[in-house]
Each structure stands twice: as structure tokens, then as C-alpha cells.
Amino acid sequence: MLVWSRSGRLVLWALFALVFGVLFLAPLAVILLSSLAGQWNGVLPSSLTTAHYGDVLHGSAGDAVKASLVTGFLASALALVSGTWAALSLRLQGHALRRLLGLLFFIPSAVPSVSVGLGLLVAFSNPPLLLNGTVAIVMVAHFVLISAFTFGNVSAGLARLSPDFEQVASSLGARPGYRLWHVTLPLLAPYLVAAFGLSFALSMGELGATVMVYPPGWVTLPVSIFSLTDRGDVFAGAALTMILVVATLALLLGLERVAARASGS
Amino acid sequence: MSAAAFTGTNVMDIDAAKVRGAGSNVHFDKVSVAYGAHVVLHPLTLDIAPGEILAMIGPSGSGKTTALRAVAGFVRPASGRIRIGATDVTDLPPYERGLGMVVQNYALFPHMRVEDNVAFGLRAQGADRALIAERVRDALGTVGMSAFAKRLPRELSGGQQQRVAIARALAVRPRVLLLDEPLSALDAQIRRNMVEEIAKLHRDLPGLTILYVTHDQTEALTLADKIAIMRDGRVCSHGPTGELYRRPPNRFTAEFLGRANLLPVTVVEAAGGKGFARAALGDTTLASAGRDEKAGDRSLLCIRPQHLSLTDEGGHSNRISGLLREVHWQGELTHLVLDVDGTAVRVSTTRLPIALPEAGTRLPLFFAPADTSLVPEDAGV
């Protein structure tokens, strides 16, 4: 414990509550209240109603949820496979090459997502790689943006993994594939699950690149929210945002349980 | 099935085809290891006989673990060849060498139960279920862990985990067992018990060749048939354990393998065929087991602290005296430090005169010529 005095701890808790409340809870609370507001002319909304939820659920919200979930799941799965593969491969390389390629993996996350979307749009608008107007280009955009995070998570896990496990497995006669499947990946499971969860959450909230490349019929939740708020339907946008939050939270909680089981805690 | 089933003579009925059928001796033939320009193991030539325990000991960075990892296949020699039995394994991947390995932190797979850990190697090699069940039962029985088969590693103590790690290595019936500081993570009491258990294990499995890397001289002295002492990437001495302890060939060996008092002497009379040389320490002439010293050579007379006595007993024909500097009582043992002609001499004794001597007292020290040896002063490898 860093602070021993009772008054000091109280001050710290108050500071934490203030920062957490203002930066994290207040925006969420405002969105929640907006999603339930019939009108909002004063400090607080009035005429609370669930009608906005009904409206968005009867509209295209279902399709948007499905598009977001499918995009998030597939892009995260793809990013997990490639990120894990890259992390495992780079581990075998020399220090300089490992650092260089590791940095390259992180470049897309340093570029504005709108630019990534624009780049993909230009790159894939002509044959032979004509993806413009397809669902695939949305997947590719999300994959490019989130793969750095899966790579980073898995690399961190590998760095913490004692080489003794794999070496003992090899000495006992386990070939590389058997060792990977039965030792390395199970030991990395908590990191894999965390990487997938983070990628999924990022994908669910991705707007900048998606708005540049999405085809008709594959409108994700953030794009729908943006459209609603852009045309002034703030309360419906807030309702859709809450659906996005709940869907993402539910999946992340599920993944957390999987991670806890995998790590045996 | 008895523990004898684990001996190296009837092993390898699962696939390790490239080393199967050969003996279990290990031969280092001028093996060197380098990382870039930095040589961590200078050309090493060494044999480990079938069924022998060879302990490699030395300070950190001496190259002992590198040598073990070269046998395991995790370090590629810069030069030289490694043979296990008749097979040159230098270019074989680790999983084809037919070894078992136990490491310091046990490295039990945390997501597998004890029985699955022990079965791992057999499953990896495609053994059939009946064989796996039999081997797992035998291996756990050998290390006394049968009752813990269903436990997860985190539910075991450090000593229990290490036993499971040994069982896991034994289950594949390796021809050579590599033990890399296997007891370093255990506390002193458990470590003592485990040393005794490993000694018993080897009595039960006399055909098993063991390469035991440690920095603990007590483990090496207790377990090893032979010891190789490493220093700066080289073997500075190698030989039967008792011989190395009683007749250290150089100063480093004398001081690293147990405690040693090294008194600077001048050889007065070579041992020749008479068995004992005579050496002068100041005005005192002492008899000592010699090697090939010549009269006039400067040398070090090596005498272990427990071989020095405060009383004249039968056969203790050597006598020196020193000024008592320190007394350390440690329960079972009392350690005295004396100044003998400017050299600090340590005495370890279980029996003391009724009155504990006080610092500043001049005390006689007696010892037998057979308990001494002459160590060349300049052989400081």
C-alpha cells in the first residue's frame, strides 16, 4: 500500500471517483439518458420512454448488429491467426529483423483510420483486386486496423512464456506441430483470448475506415449511429449506441470467463 | 512393474528411431559453442559412461548449462560432434534424441493434470493407450506420486512438482537424463531430501545415464560418480568424485569442491614410490600425499577443515600450530579460524575441548598425511 493514512486514502478515492465519474461514467450516463429521453430541454431529460429502442429494433438495427458482430468476429479471428503466426515466427528471427517487422505491424494503428479506408478504397477499386463495394473490403479494413493489437498482445504473452516449457516438450519427443498445439497455444490461451477481445471491441466501435468503404447492405452499428445522429435523430442514435455497448460488453464478459478457465484461475 | 523397468537397458520401445538400439554413453568430441565472437564453451572432450552420473559444476557463466543444452539439442555447437551411444546426434533435432530433461523451475505444463504431464512424451511419440497408462503408473510409482495423479501442478508443493517432472522425464524411458539445476528452486530441507531421493532413484535405475548440472557442490558430491568442474567455458578438472575431492589437481578444484585449506609449502622430498612427499611449512616439515612434485618445487598443501583435529589422535603425525582468530558455533559443527604463518586455516569439528578456546589462544592442529594432498601452485586453470 502506497498511502498509509486514512485521510490520504480518502482523498485518493475521491480523486479516483471524480476522474472515473467525469471521464468514463458521465458520457455513458448521458448516452443512456438520451436513449430513454422523450425530450431533453433542461438539465435532465423528461418524458422518459423506451420507444427509441423499439424504433431502432424494428428498423435496420438488427441488420446493423449482425453486420457489426460478423465483421468483428471474422476480422478478429483473422487478426488473431495472423497476429499469432507473426508473433511466433518473429520470435525465431534475429533481434534486428524482429524489431523492424514488429514495428511495421504497428504502422496501421498509427495511421488515421479514415486514411486506411481511403487507401484500401483506392487500392482495391481496380481489377484484379476489385473489392470495392463488397463486404470483404470492410473485413480487410477492420483486419488492417486491429491486427497490430493482436500481434502486440500475443507477442507480450510469448515474451512472458518461459522457453523451458517448449524445450522440455521437445526433449520428450514432441515435434514442433504437436508442441505448438498442446503446449504453446494452451499456455498462450489467456493472451489469445485477451487479444481477440480487444480486437473485437475495437472492431465493434470502428467508424473512420468503415464509413469510407462499406457497401450498401452492410451497415455496421457505428455507421448507423453516425447516420442517425448526423440527421439529428440523437435519441435513436443513443439507443443504438447502448445496444452496441451491451453487445460488446456481453461478448467481452463471455471471453473473460473463457480466459479465466484457460488460465485456471 | 518394478522400478527396474526404467533402466536404460530395455528402453526405447517407442519411436526415437535414430538413437534406438545404441548404448547410453554420451561423448563430447571437441564440442565448442559460441555466440558470435563470444566463445561460451571451449572445445570440450568428455565421456559419460552408460549408467554413470556425471555432475557438471562450476560458477555462473562457466559453460555447464551450455554443455547440457548442447546435448539436449537447444544449442548448436560451433564445432565438434556429440554422440549418444553409437549415434551422432549433433544434427538431430531435440525431439529425435531420445532424452529426458528436468529443469530448475520444473516446467510442468500448468494446464495438464499430473498424469497428463507424465503421459505427455509418450503421447507426443504416438504410444498406444495401454502402454501410456502402464508407463504413467510406473513412473509416478517410482517417484512416490501415484496418489497425486489427478492433481494440477499448482496444487502441488515445489518438491512434489519436481518429482512429477522427474517422472515425466522417466516415462519416456530416456537413455540419458539431463538434470539442469533441478533442485535450485527448492528450500534447503526439501533439497536435502530430494538429493537422497535422486540417489535412491539411481540405485533403482542403474542403467540410466545422468548428466547433472548444478552449482551446488553438496549435490554433486552426494550424487555423482564423476564430476567435471567448469570454469570460463573449460573443464578445469574431471574425474571420479572421491578422487577429485581427495586429490584436487588444481587450486580452483580444491576450493570449489568443498572447503579447503591451502598452505604454501616447499617440497623437501619427492613422493617417488614411497607414497608420501615431505614438504616444509616454515620450520615445520609435513608429510603429504604427493603427485609428481620434485624437491624444491613450491606447492600448496591441501587439507580439508574436517580433517584437522585439536587433539593428537592415532595416525595424525602432522602437527602445526596457529593463533585462534574466530570461533563460530553452528550447533552440529563448530568452525574455528586460525592464523597459521599468515594463512587463514579453517577447522570444522564436532568435538571441542570442554572449555571453548578463546580468540588469541595458540592451538596445535594435528592431521594425517593420508588426508592431505599437494596441489601445484601454478595450475590455476
Short mmCIF file of C-alpha atoms in Angstrom, two decimals, chain B residues 85-375:
data_model
loop_
_atom_site.label_atom_id
_atom_site.label_comp_id
_atom_site.label_asym_id
_atom_site.label_seq_id
_atom_site.Cartn_x
_atom_site.Cartn_y
_atom_site.Cartn_z
CA GLY B 85 25.74 -44.35 -27.84
CA ALA B 86 26.80 -45.02 -31.39
CA THR B 87 24.66 -42.26 -32.83
CA ASP B 88 25.96 -38.86 -33.79
CA VAL B 89 23.16 -36.60 -32.55
CA THR B 90 24.84 -33.29 -33.39
CA ASP B 91 22.47 -32.58 -36.25
CA LEU B 92 19.38 -34.24 -34.84
CA PRO B 93 16.53 -32.05 -33.57
CA PRO B 94 15.84 -32.30 -29.83
CA TYR B 95 12.72 -34.42 -30.32
CA GLU B 96 14.68 -37.17 -32.03
CA ARG B 97 17.41 -37.53 -29.43
CA GLY B 98 15.57 -39.81 -27.01
CA LEU B 99 16.38 -37.80 -23.89
CA GLY B 100 14.58 -36.75 -20.77
CA MET B 101 15.12 -33.34 -19.26
CA VAL B 102 14.31 -31.80 -15.91
CA VAL B 103 14.82 -28.09 -15.39
CA GLN B 104 15.14 -25.82 -12.40
CA ASN B 105 11.60 -24.45 -12.41
CA TYR B 106 10.06 -27.89 -13.15
CA ALA B 107 8.23 -26.59 -16.25
CA LEU B 108 5.22 -28.77 -15.59
CA PHE B 109 2.51 -27.90 -18.08
CA PRO B 110 0.07 -25.98 -15.88
CA HIS B 111 -3.00 -26.82 -17.96
CA MET B 112 -2.46 -30.58 -17.63
CA ARG B 113 -3.04 -32.81 -14.64
CA VAL B 114 -0.12 -34.71 -13.18
CA GLU B 115 -0.92 -37.89 -15.12
CA ASP B 116 -1.22 -35.94 -18.37
CA ASN B 117 2.10 -34.25 -17.73
CA VAL B 118 3.73 -37.64 -17.22
CA ALA B 119 2.00 -39.05 -20.29
CA PHE B 120 2.97 -36.09 -22.47
CA GLY B 121 6.12 -37.51 -24.03
CA LEU B 122 4.53 -40.86 -24.75
CA ARG B 123 1.50 -39.25 -26.38
CA ALA B 124 3.75 -36.98 -28.40
CA GLN B 125 5.57 -40.05 -29.68
CA GLY B 126 2.33 -41.82 -30.54
CA ALA B 127 2.46 -44.60 -27.95
CA ASP B 128 -0.71 -46.62 -27.54
CA ARG B 129 -3.07 -46.05 -24.65
CA ALA B 130 -2.30 -49.23 -22.74
CA LEU B 131 1.42 -48.53 -22.82
CA ILE B 132 0.87 -44.94 -21.74
CA ALA B 133 -1.28 -45.99 -18.80
CA GLU B 134 1.29 -48.56 -17.70
CA ARG B 135 4.24 -46.18 -18.02
CA VAL B 136 2.46 -43.35 -16.22
CA ARG B 137 1.57 -45.68 -13.36
CA ASP B 138 5.15 -46.95 -13.14
CA ALA B 139 6.76 -43.52 -13.36
CA LEU B 140 4.50 -41.99 -10.73
CA GLY B 141 5.06 -45.02 -8.52
CA THR B 142 8.81 -44.68 -8.86
CA VAL B 143 8.77 -41.11 -7.54
CA GLY B 144 6.06 -41.81 -4.96
CA MET B 145 3.44 -39.59 -6.56
CA SER B 146 0.74 -42.11 -7.51
CA ALA B 147 -1.76 -40.53 -5.16
CA PHE B 148 -1.43 -37.18 -6.91
CA ALA B 149 -2.18 -38.30 -10.48
CA LYS B 150 -5.36 -36.24 -10.77
CA ARG B 151 -3.94 -33.06 -9.29
CA LEU B 152 -3.00 -29.95 -11.25
CA PRO B 153 0.62 -28.77 -10.87
CA ARG B 154 -0.45 -25.68 -8.95
CA GLU B 155 -1.94 -27.94 -6.28
CA LEU B 156 1.47 -29.46 -5.52
CA SER B 157 4.41 -28.28 -3.43
CA GLY B 158 7.75 -27.49 -5.05
CA GLY B 159 9.23 -30.85 -4.08
CA GLN B 160 6.19 -32.72 -5.39
CA GLN B 161 6.33 -30.80 -8.66
CA GLN B 162 9.96 -31.71 -9.08
CA ARG B 163 9.14 -35.38 -8.53
CA VAL B 164 6.47 -35.19 -11.19
CA ALA B 165 8.97 -33.52 -13.53
CA ILE B 166 11.34 -36.43 -12.95
CA ALA B 167 8.52 -38.93 -13.51
CA ARG B 168 7.64 -37.17 -16.77
CA ALA B 169 11.22 -37.47 -17.95
CA LEU B 170 11.44 -41.14 -16.87
CA ALA B 171 8.16 -42.14 -18.51
CA VAL B 172 9.66 -41.90 -22.00
CA ARG B 173 12.48 -44.15 -20.81
CA PRO B 174 15.30 -41.95 -21.92
CA ARG B 175 18.77 -43.33 -22.37
CA VAL B 176 20.15 -40.14 -20.91
CA LEU B 177 18.51 -37.99 -18.27
CA LEU B 178 19.52 -34.34 -18.28
CA LEU B 179 19.06 -32.57 -14.96
CA ASP B 180 19.62 -28.82 -15.17
CA GLU B 181 19.91 -27.41 -11.64
CA PRO B 182 16.85 -29.47 -10.72
CA LEU B 183 16.87 -28.62 -7.02
CA SER B 184 17.86 -24.97 -7.10
CA ALA B 185 14.32 -23.70 -6.63
CA LEU B 186 13.71 -25.79 -3.51
CA ASP B 187 14.41 -24.75 0.05
CA ALA B 188 17.33 -26.31 1.90
CA GLN B 189 15.43 -29.03 3.80
CA ILE B 190 13.50 -30.26 0.75
CA ARG B 191 16.66 -30.07 -1.34
CA ARG B 192 18.46 -32.40 1.05
CA ASN B 193 15.59 -34.86 0.90
CA MET B 194 15.42 -34.68 -2.88
CA VAL B 195 19.15 -35.33 -3.22
CA GLU B 196 18.66 -38.53 -1.23
CA GLU B 197 15.66 -39.46 -3.36
CA ILE B 198 17.54 -38.93 -6.61
CA ALA B 199 20.39 -41.06 -5.23
CA LYS B 200 17.87 -43.79 -4.42
CA LEU B 201 16.29 -43.42 -7.85
CA HIS B 202 19.63 -44.05 -9.49
CA ARG B 203 20.22 -47.09 -7.32
CA ASP B 204 16.87 -48.38 -8.57
CA LEU B 205 17.68 -47.45 -12.18
CA PRO B 206 21.36 -48.30 -12.53
CA GLY B 207 21.31 -48.26 -16.32
CA LEU B 208 20.20 -44.66 -16.55
CA THR B 209 22.92 -42.25 -17.62
CA ILE B 210 22.54 -38.85 -15.96
CA LEU B 211 24.13 -35.53 -16.78
CA TYR B 212 23.56 -33.39 -13.71
CA VAL B 213 24.31 -29.69 -13.90
CA THR B 214 24.49 -27.83 -10.63
CA HIS B 215 26.38 -25.10 -8.84
CA ASP B 216 25.87 -26.93 -5.55
CA GLN B 217 28.92 -28.98 -4.64
CA THR B 218 27.00 -30.94 -2.00
CA GLU B 219 24.57 -32.25 -4.62
CA ALA B 220 27.47 -33.17 -6.87
CA LEU B 221 29.43 -34.89 -4.11
CA THR B 222 26.37 -36.83 -2.94
CA LEU B 223 25.11 -37.99 -6.32
CA ALA B 224 27.85 -38.09 -8.88
CA ASP B 225 30.07 -40.96 -9.90
CA LYS B 226 32.24 -38.44 -11.66
CA ILE B 227 32.49 -34.68 -11.58
CA ALA B 228 33.56 -32.22 -14.22
CA ILE B 229 34.41 -28.81 -12.82
CA MET B 230 33.85 -26.00 -15.31
CA ARG B 231 35.42 -22.59 -15.32
CA ASP B 232 35.29 -19.92 -18.01
CA GLY B 233 33.91 -22.34 -20.60
CA ARG B 234 36.51 -25.03 -19.97
CA VAL B 235 36.69 -28.20 -17.93
CA CYS B 236 39.36 -27.48 -15.37
CA SER B 237 39.20 -30.91 -13.79
CA HIS B 238 37.35 -34.15 -14.38
CA GLY B 239 37.44 -37.43 -12.56
CA PRO B 240 35.86 -39.76 -10.03
CA THR B 241 34.13 -37.79 -7.28
CA GLY B 242 36.16 -39.15 -4.37
CA GLU B 243 39.43 -38.79 -6.24
CA LEU B 244 38.74 -35.17 -7.17
CA TYR B 245 37.78 -34.37 -3.61
CA ARG B 246 40.74 -36.09 -2.01
CA ARG B 247 43.36 -35.23 -4.62
CA PRO B 248 42.29 -31.99 -6.33
CA PRO B 249 44.51 -31.41 -9.35
CA ASN B 250 44.46 -27.64 -9.06
CA ARG B 251 43.66 -24.81 -6.71
CA PHE B 252 40.28 -23.98 -8.27
CA THR B 253 39.07 -27.57 -7.86
CA ALA B 254 40.31 -27.71 -4.29
CA GLU B 255 38.48 -24.53 -3.36
CA PHE B 256 35.31 -25.12 -5.41
CA LEU B 257 34.71 -28.72 -4.41
CA GLY B 258 34.22 -28.46 -0.68
CA ARG B 259 36.20 -26.19 1.58
CA ALA B 260 39.96 -26.46 1.52
CA ASN B 261 42.85 -25.01 3.43
CA LEU B 262 45.77 -24.42 1.12
CA LEU B 263 49.07 -23.92 2.89
CA PRO B 264 52.02 -22.72 0.78
CA VAL B 265 54.83 -25.23 1.18
CA THR B 266 58.13 -26.12 -0.44
CA VAL B 267 58.66 -29.75 -1.41
CA VAL B 268 61.63 -31.13 0.50
CA GLU B 269 61.48 -34.70 -0.68
CA ALA B 270 59.50 -36.07 -3.64
CA ALA B 271 56.98 -38.82 -3.01
CA GLY B 272 58.56 -41.17 -5.50
CA GLY B 273 57.42 -44.71 -4.81
CA LYS B 274 57.18 -44.15 -1.05
CA GLY B 275 53.68 -42.72 -1.16
CA PHE B 276 54.23 -39.53 0.82
CA ALA B 277 56.23 -36.48 -0.06
CA ARG B 278 57.76 -34.26 2.56
CA ALA B 279 57.13 -30.53 2.43
CA ALA B 280 58.29 -27.60 4.53
CA LEU B 281 55.90 -25.07 6.01
CA GLY B 282 58.19 -22.54 7.60
CA ASP B 283 60.29 -24.57 10.04
CA THR B 284 57.87 -27.45 10.14
CA THR B 285 58.21 -30.47 7.87
CA LEU B 286 54.98 -32.20 6.93
CA ALA B 287 54.19 -35.45 5.19
CA SER B 288 51.66 -35.31 2.40
CA ALA B 289 50.29 -37.43 -0.42
CA GLY B 290 52.13 -36.19 -3.48
CA ARG B 291 51.93 -36.39 -7.23
CA ASP B 292 54.95 -35.81 -9.35
CA GLU B 293 56.48 -32.93 -7.43
CA LYS B 294 60.22 -32.59 -7.28
CA ALA B 295 62.28 -31.44 -4.36
CA GLY B 296 62.41 -27.65 -4.33
CA ASP B 297 59.00 -27.17 -6.00
CA ARG B 298 56.68 -24.67 -4.45
CA SER B 299 53.27 -26.19 -3.85
CA LEU B 300 50.06 -25.92 -1.85
CA LEU B 301 49.28 -28.43 0.85
CA CYS B 302 45.54 -29.09 0.72
CA ILE B 303 43.83 -30.18 3.90
CA ARG B 304 40.06 -30.17 4.44
CA PRO B 305 38.71 -28.37 7.55
CA GLN B 306 37.15 -31.56 8.97
CA HIS B 307 40.46 -33.41 8.77
CA LEU B 308 42.16 -31.04 11.17
CA SER B 309 41.99 -32.04 14.82
CA LEU B 310 42.74 -30.14 18.01
CA THR B 311 43.86 -33.33 19.70
CA ASP B 312 46.55 -35.82 18.77
CA GLU B 313 44.83 -38.93 17.50
CA GLY B 314 46.28 -42.09 16.04
CA GLY B 315 47.88 -41.56 12.64
CA HIS B 316 47.87 -37.78 12.89
CA SER B 317 51.61 -37.43 12.52
CA ASN B 318 51.50 -33.93 11.08
CA ARG B 319 51.41 -31.09 13.58
CA ILE B 320 51.19 -27.37 13.05
CA SER B 321 50.05 -24.58 15.31
CA GLY B 322 48.11 -21.40 14.77
CA LEU B 323 46.64 -18.40 16.52
CA LEU B 324 42.90 -18.70 17.02
CA ARG B 325 41.13 -15.76 15.38
CA GLU B 326 37.42 -16.65 15.26
CA VAL B 327 35.06 -19.24 16.69
CA HIS B 328 31.70 -19.89 15.01
CA TRP B 329 29.38 -22.31 16.78
CA GLN B 330 26.73 -23.74 14.43
CA GLY B 331 25.09 -26.41 16.51
CA GLU B 332 26.26 -29.65 14.89
CA LEU B 333 29.61 -28.13 13.93
CA THR B 334 31.96 -25.58 15.35
CA HIS B 335 34.15 -23.67 12.94
CA LEU B 336 37.46 -22.24 14.09
CA VAL B 337 39.58 -19.88 12.04
CA LEU B 338 43.29 -19.84 12.87
CA ASP B 339 46.22 -17.92 11.53
CA VAL B 340 48.98 -20.33 10.52
CA ASP B 341 52.06 -18.48 9.33
CA GLY B 342 49.90 -15.78 7.75
CA THR B 343 47.44 -18.17 6.11
CA ALA B 344 43.85 -18.39 7.38
CA VAL B 345 43.12 -22.02 8.25
CA ARG B 346 39.59 -23.22 8.89
CA VAL B 347 38.84 -26.12 11.23
CA SER B 348 35.45 -27.81 11.38
CA THR B 349 34.88 -30.06 14.33
CA THR B 350 32.06 -31.82 16.06
CA ARG B 351 34.04 -32.22 19.26
CA LEU B 352 35.74 -29.50 21.21
CA PRO B 353 37.64 -29.40 24.47
CA ILE B 354 35.26 -28.82 27.36
CA ALA B 355 36.22 -25.16 27.51
CA LEU B 356 35.70 -23.37 24.22
CA PRO B 357 39.05 -21.80 23.30
CA GLU B 358 39.14 -18.02 23.21
CA ALA B 359 40.39 -15.89 20.34
CA GLY B 360 44.10 -15.17 20.67
CA THR B 361 44.93 -18.63 22.03
CA ARG B 362 47.65 -20.57 20.21
CA LEU B 363 46.37 -24.02 19.37
CA PRO B 364 48.04 -27.13 17.96
CA LEU B 365 46.47 -28.73 14.90
CA PHE B 366 47.00 -32.39 14.04
CA PHE B 367 46.27 -34.16 10.77
CA ALA B 368 47.07 -37.35 8.94
CA PRO B 369 49.27 -37.36 5.83
CA ALA B 370 46.66 -39.50 4.06
CA ASP B 371 44.13 -36.68 4.39
CA THR B 372 46.34 -34.22 2.55
CA SER B 373 47.46 -33.69 -0.99
CA LEU B 374 49.86 -31.39 -2.75
CA VAL B 375 48.27 -29.06 -5.29
#
